[in-house]
Short mmCIF file of C-alpha atoms and ligand atoms in Angstrom, two decimals:
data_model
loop_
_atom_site.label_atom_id
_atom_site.label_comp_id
_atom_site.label_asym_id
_atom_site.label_seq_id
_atom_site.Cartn_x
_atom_site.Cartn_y
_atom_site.Cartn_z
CA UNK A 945 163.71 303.51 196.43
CA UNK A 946 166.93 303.27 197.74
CA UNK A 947 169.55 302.15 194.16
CA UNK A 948 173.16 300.86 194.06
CA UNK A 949 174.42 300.98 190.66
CA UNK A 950 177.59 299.73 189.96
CA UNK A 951 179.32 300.22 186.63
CA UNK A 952 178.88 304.13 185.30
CA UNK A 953 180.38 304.21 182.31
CA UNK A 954 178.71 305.72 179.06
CA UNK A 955 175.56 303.83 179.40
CA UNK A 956 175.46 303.19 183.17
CA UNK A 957 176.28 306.48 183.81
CA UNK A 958 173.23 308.36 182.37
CA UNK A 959 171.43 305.55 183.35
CA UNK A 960 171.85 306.12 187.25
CA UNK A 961 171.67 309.93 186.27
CA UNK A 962 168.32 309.16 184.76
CA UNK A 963 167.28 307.58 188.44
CA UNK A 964 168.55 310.06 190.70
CA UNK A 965 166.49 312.83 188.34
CA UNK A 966 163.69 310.81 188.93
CA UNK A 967 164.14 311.07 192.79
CA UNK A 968 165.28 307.82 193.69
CA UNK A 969 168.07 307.64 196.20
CA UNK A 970 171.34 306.39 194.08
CA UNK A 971 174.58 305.27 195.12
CA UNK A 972 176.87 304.22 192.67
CA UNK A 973 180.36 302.47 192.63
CA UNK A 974 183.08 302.39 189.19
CA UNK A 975 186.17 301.46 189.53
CA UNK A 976 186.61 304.72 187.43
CA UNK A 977 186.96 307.96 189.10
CA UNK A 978 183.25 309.17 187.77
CA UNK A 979 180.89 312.08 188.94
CA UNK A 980 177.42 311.61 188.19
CA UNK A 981 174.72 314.36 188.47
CA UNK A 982 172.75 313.43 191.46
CA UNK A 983 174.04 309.99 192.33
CA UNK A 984 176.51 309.62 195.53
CA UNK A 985 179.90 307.49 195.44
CA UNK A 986 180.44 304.67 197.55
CA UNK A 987 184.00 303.27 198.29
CA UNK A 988 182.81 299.77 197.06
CA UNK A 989 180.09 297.53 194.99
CA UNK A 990 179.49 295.84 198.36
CA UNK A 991 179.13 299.83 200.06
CA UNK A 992 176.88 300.63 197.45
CA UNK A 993 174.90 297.56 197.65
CA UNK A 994 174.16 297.35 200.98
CA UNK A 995 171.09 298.17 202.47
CA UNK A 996 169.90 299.05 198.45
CA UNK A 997 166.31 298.13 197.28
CA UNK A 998 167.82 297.41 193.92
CA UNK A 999 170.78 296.85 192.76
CA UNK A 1000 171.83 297.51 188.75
CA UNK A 1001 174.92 296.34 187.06
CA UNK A 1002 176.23 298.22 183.91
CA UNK A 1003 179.65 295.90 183.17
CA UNK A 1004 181.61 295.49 180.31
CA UNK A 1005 181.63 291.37 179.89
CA UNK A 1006 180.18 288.06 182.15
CA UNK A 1007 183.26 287.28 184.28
CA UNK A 1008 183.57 291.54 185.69
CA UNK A 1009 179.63 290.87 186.36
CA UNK A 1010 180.45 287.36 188.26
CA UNK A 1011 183.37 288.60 190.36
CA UNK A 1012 181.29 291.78 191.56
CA UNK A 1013 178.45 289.74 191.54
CA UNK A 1014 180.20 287.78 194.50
CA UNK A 1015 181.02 290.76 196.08
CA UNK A 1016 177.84 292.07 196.57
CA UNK A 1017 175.61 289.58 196.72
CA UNK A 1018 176.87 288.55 200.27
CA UNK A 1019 176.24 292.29 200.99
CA UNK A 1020 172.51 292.77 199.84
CA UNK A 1021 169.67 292.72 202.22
CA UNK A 1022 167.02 289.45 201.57
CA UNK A 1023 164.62 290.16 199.46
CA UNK A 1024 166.26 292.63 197.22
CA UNK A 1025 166.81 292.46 194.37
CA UNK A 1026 169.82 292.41 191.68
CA UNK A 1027 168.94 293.73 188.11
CA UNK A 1028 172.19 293.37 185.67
CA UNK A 1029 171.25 295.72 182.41
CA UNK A 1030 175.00 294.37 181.03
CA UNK A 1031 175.39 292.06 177.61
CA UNK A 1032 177.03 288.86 179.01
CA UNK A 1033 176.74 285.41 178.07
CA UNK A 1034 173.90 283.80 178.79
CA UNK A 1035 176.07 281.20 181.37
CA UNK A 1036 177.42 283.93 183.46
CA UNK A 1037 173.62 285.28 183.84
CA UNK A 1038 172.14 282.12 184.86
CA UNK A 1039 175.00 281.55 187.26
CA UNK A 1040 174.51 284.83 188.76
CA UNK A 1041 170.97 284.38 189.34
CA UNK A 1042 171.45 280.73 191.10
CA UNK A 1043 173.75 282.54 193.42
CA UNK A 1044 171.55 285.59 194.02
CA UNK A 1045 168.65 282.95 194.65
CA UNK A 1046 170.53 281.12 196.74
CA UNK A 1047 171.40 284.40 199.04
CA UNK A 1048 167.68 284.84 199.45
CA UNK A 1049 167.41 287.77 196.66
CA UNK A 1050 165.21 288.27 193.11
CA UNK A 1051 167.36 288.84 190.31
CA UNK A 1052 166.55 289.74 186.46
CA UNK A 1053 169.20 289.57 183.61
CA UNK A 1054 167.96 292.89 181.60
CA UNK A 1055 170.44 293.68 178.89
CA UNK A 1056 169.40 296.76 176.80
CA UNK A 1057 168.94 298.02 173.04
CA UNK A 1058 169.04 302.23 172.32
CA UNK A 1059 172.99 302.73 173.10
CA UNK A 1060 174.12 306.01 174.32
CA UNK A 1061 171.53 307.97 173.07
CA UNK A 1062 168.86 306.03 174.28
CA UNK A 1063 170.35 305.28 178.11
CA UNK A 1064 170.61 309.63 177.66
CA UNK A 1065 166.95 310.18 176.57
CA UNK A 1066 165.84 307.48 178.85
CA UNK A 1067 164.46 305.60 176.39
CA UNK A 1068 166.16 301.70 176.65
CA UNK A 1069 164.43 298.88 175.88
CA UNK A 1070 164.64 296.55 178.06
CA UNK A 1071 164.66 292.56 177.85
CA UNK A 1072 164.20 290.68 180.82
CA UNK A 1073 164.60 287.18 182.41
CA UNK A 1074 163.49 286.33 185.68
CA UNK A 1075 160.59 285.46 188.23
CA UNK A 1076 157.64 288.03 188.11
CA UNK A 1077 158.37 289.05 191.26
CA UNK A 1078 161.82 290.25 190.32
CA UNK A 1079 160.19 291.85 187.41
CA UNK A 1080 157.37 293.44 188.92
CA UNK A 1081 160.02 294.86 191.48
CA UNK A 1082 162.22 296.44 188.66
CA UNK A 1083 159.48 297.35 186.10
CA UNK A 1084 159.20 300.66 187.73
CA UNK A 1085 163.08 301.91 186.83
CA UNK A 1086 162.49 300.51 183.59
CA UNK A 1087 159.96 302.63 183.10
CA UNK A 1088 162.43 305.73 184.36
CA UNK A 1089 165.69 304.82 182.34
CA UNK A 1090 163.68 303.27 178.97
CA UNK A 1091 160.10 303.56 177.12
CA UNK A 1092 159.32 299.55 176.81
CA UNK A 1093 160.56 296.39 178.93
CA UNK A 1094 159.79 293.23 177.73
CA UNK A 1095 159.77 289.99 180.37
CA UNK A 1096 161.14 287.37 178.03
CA UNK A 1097 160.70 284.35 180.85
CA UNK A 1098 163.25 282.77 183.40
CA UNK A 1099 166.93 283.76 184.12
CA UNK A 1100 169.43 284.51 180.89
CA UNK A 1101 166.25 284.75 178.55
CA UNK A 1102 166.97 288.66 178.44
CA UNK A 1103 170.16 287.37 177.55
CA UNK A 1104 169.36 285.48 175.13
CA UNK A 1105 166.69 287.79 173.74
CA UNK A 1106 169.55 290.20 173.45
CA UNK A 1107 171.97 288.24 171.60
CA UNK A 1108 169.07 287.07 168.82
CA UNK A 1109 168.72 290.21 168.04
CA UNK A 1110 171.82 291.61 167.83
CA UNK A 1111 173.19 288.43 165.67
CA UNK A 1112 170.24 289.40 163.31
CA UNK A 1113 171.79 293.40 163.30
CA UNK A 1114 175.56 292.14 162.76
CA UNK A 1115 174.09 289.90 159.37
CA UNK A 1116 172.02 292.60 158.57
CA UNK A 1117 174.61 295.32 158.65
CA UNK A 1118 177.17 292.92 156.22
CA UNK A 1119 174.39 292.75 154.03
CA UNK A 1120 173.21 296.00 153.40
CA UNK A 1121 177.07 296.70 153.29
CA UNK A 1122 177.90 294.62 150.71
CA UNK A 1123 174.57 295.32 148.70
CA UNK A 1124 175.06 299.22 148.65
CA UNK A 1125 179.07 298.47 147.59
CA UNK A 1126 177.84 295.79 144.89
CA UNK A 1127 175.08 298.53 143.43
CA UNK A 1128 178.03 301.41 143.14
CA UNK A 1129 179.69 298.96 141.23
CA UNK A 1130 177.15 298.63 139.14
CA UNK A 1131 176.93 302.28 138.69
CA UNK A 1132 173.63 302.28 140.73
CA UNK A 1133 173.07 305.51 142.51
CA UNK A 1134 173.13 305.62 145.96
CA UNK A 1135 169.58 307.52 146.52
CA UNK A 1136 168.15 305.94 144.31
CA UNK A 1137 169.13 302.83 146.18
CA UNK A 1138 167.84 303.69 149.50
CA UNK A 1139 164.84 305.13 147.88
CA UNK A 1140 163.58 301.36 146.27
CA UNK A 1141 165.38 299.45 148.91
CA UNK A 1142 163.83 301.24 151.72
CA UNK A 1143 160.75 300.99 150.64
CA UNK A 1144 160.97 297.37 148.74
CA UNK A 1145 161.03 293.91 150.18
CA UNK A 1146 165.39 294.50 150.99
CA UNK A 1147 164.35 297.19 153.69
CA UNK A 1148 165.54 296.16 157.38
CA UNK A 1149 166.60 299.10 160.35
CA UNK A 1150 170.07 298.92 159.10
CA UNK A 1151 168.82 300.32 155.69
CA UNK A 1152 166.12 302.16 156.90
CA UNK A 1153 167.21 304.09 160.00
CA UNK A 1154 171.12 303.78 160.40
CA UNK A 1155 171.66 303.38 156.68
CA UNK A 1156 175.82 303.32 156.17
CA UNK A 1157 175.88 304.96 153.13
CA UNK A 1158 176.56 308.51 154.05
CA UNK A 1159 174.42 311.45 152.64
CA UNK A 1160 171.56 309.00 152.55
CA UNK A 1161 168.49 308.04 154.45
CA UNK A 1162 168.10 309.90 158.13
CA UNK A 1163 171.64 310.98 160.04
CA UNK A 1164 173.72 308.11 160.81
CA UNK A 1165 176.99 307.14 162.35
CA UNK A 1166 178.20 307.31 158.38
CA UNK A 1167 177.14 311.24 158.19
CA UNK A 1168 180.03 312.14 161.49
CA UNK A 1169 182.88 309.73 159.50
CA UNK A 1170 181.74 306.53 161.20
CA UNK A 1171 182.59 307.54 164.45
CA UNK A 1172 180.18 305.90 166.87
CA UNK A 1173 177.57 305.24 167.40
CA UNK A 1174 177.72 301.44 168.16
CA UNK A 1175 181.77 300.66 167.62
CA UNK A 1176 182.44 297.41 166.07
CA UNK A 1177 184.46 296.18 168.62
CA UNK A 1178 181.38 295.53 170.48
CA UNK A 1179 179.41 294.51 167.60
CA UNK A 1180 182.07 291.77 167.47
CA UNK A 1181 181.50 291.64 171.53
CA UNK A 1182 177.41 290.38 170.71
CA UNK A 1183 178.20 288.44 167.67
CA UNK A 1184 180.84 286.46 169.95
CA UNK A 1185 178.55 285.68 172.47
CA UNK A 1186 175.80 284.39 169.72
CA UNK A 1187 178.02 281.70 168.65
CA UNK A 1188 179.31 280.83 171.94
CA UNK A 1189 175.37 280.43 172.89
CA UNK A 1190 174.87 278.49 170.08
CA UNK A 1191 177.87 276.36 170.39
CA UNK A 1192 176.22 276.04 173.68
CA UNK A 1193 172.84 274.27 172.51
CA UNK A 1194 174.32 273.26 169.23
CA UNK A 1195 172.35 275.40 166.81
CA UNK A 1196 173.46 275.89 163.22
CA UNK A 1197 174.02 279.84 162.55
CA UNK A 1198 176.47 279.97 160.01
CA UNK A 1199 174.88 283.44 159.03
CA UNK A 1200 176.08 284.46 162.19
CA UNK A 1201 179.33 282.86 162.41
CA UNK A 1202 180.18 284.41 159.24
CA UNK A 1203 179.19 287.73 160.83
CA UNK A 1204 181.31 287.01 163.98
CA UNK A 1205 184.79 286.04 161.24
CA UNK A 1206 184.10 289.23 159.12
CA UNK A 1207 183.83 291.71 162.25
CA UNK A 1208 187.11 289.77 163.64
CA UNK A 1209 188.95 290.62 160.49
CA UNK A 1210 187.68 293.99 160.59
CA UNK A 1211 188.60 294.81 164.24
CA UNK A 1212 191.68 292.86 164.75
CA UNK A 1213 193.53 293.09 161.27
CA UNK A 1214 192.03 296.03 159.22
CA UNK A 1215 191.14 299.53 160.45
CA UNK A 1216 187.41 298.74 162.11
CA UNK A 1217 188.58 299.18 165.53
CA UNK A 1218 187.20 302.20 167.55
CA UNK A 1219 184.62 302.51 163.95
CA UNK A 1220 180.96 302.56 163.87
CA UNK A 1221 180.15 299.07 162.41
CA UNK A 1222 178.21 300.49 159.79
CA UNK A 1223 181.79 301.34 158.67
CA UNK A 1224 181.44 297.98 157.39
CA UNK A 1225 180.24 299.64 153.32
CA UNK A 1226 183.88 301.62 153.04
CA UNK A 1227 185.35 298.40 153.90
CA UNK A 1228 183.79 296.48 151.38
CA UNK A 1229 184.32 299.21 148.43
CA UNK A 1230 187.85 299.04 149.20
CA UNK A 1231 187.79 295.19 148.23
CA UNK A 1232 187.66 293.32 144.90
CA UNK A 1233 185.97 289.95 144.62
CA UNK A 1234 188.87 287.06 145.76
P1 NAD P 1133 181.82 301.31 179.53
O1 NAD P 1133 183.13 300.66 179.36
O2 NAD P 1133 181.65 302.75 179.15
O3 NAD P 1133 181.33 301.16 181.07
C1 NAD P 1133 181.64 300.08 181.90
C2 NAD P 1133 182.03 300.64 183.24
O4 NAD P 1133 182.24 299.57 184.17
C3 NAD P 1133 183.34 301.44 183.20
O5 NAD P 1133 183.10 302.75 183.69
C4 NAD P 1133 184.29 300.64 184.12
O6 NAD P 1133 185.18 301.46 184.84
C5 NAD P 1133 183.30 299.95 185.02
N1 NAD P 1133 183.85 298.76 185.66
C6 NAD P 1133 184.60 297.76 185.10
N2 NAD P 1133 184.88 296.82 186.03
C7 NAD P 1133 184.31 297.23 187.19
C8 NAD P 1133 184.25 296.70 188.49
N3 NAD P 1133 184.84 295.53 188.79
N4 NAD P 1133 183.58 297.39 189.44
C9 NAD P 1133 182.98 298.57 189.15
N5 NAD P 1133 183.00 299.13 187.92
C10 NAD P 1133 183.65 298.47 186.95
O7 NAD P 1133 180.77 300.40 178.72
P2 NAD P 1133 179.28 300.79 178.29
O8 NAD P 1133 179.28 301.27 176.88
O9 NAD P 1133 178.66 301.61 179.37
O10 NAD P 1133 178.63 299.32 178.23
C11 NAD P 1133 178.24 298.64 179.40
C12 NAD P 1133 177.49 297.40 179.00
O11 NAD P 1133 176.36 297.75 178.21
C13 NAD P 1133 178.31 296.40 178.16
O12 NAD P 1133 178.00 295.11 178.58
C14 NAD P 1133 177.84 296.68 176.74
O13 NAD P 1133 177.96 295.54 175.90
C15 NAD P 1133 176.39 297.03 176.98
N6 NAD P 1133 175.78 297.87 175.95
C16 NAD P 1133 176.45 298.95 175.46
C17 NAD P 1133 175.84 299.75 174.49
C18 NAD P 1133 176.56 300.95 173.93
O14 NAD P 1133 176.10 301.47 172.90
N7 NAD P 1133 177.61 301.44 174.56
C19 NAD P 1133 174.56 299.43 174.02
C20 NAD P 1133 173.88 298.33 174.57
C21 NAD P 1133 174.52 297.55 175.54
#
């Protein structure tokens, strides 16, 4: 297949790495001076979209993704199709997939979980909105740059799928925080901690595989000083875009909103920026009940 893939930054790179090893015929655009191992450079998103089979968008937020979106979707050939793997609001998705309809092209909304590591490995998951025709068509580099795609239904329900989950990680992560620096307090023992927790109705894959407390449970973002990993500026990123989706349909997630003001304060006004957000536990020892 003949791939544009636009955006190759630490996950789209590998990604479109992952492709070219694979044998597919990639040419990729950043507005980054990048060199990718197999992949060729095109002057442009629209260079590197034209005449492409697929086309895959790695971007950092929903308006990048609509302005190259309009840049390339003029350039595409009918019937091919656009696959963004970028979190973005579930608006700019759907709005992107009207216009890519409208230009006579498939398009899927595929934002991914694994991070770094997994877009390395090649083993994303993928969730995906779209027609089944658009899914069928990029199934098959799924299968390259991750182990498991799910097709969640129609345009921005990848989107959606993707901010669910991730709201459910930023609570989860606050909790588990706040737990471990409530039990040291308590002169609790950290092992001994993980060991009931993890095994006890508490357990969750915060505690269980990317536990914060360092020295504890499997290597972790807290074992390499909470460097990331999965920085909390874009933990703050997903838990933004929960609460502007359920503004959206007028859900009540106060869980989540919470989430979304604590990772604010952490990023903007204490030292969380450029942290893992597991860092999240030395924040909380540092604090006394207000
Ligand atoms: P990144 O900043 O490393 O990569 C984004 C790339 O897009 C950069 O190389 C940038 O130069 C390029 N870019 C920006 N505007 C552009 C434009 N107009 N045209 C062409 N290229 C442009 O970010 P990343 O970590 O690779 O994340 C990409 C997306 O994946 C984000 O939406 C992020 O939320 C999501 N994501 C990231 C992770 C992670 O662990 N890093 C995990 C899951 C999902």
């Amino acid at each position: 297949m003949k791939i544009g893939f636009i955006g190759l930054g630490n996950m789209g790179g590998p990604m479109a790495a992952n492709l070219a090893k694979a044998g597919h015929d990639v040419v990729g655009f950043d507005m980054a001076n990048v060199a990718i191992d197999g992949v060729t450079l095109a002057d442009s998103g629209a260079a590197a979209a034209s005449g492409a089979d697929v086309v895959i968008t790695m971007l950092p937020n929903g308006q990048i993704l609509r302005a190259v979106a309009a840049e390339i979707i003029p350039a595409m050939a009918q019937g091919a199709a656009l696959v963004d793997c970028s979190t973005v609001d579930v608006d700019s998705a759907r709005a992107v997939a009207e216009d890519a309809a409208t230009a006579g092209l498939l398009s899927v909304d595929a934002p991914v979980s694994g991070g770094v590591g997994g877009a390395e490995g090649g083993t994303l998951t993928f969730m995906a909105g779209g027609s089944a025709d658009a899914f069928a068509k990029a199934a098959p580099l799924f299968d390259i740059m991750g182990q498991k795609a799910v097709h969640c239904g129609d345009a921005g329900a990848g989107q959606s799928a993707k901010i669910c989950n991730n709201m459910i990680l930023g609570v989860t992560m606050i909790a588990t925080c706040e737990a471990f620096a409530l039990a040291d307090k308590l002169g609790l023992d950290r092992q001994k901690m993980f060991d009931v927790v993890s095994t006890s109705s508490g357990y969750s894959w915060t505690m269980n595989a990317y536990c914060p407390a360092p020295g504890v449970g499997p290597q972790s973002p807290s074992d390499n000083d909470y460097k990331p990993g999965f920085a909390s500026e874009l933990m703050l990123k997903d838990l933004r875009l929960s609460q502007q989706a359920a503004g959206s349909v007028n859900a009540d997630t106060p869980m989540g909103e919470m989430a979304r003001d604590l990772y604010t304060q952490f990023v903007e006004n204490e030292d969380g920026l450029g942290m893992d957000f597991s860092a999240m536990l030395p924040r909380f020892e540092k604090r006394d009940r207000s």
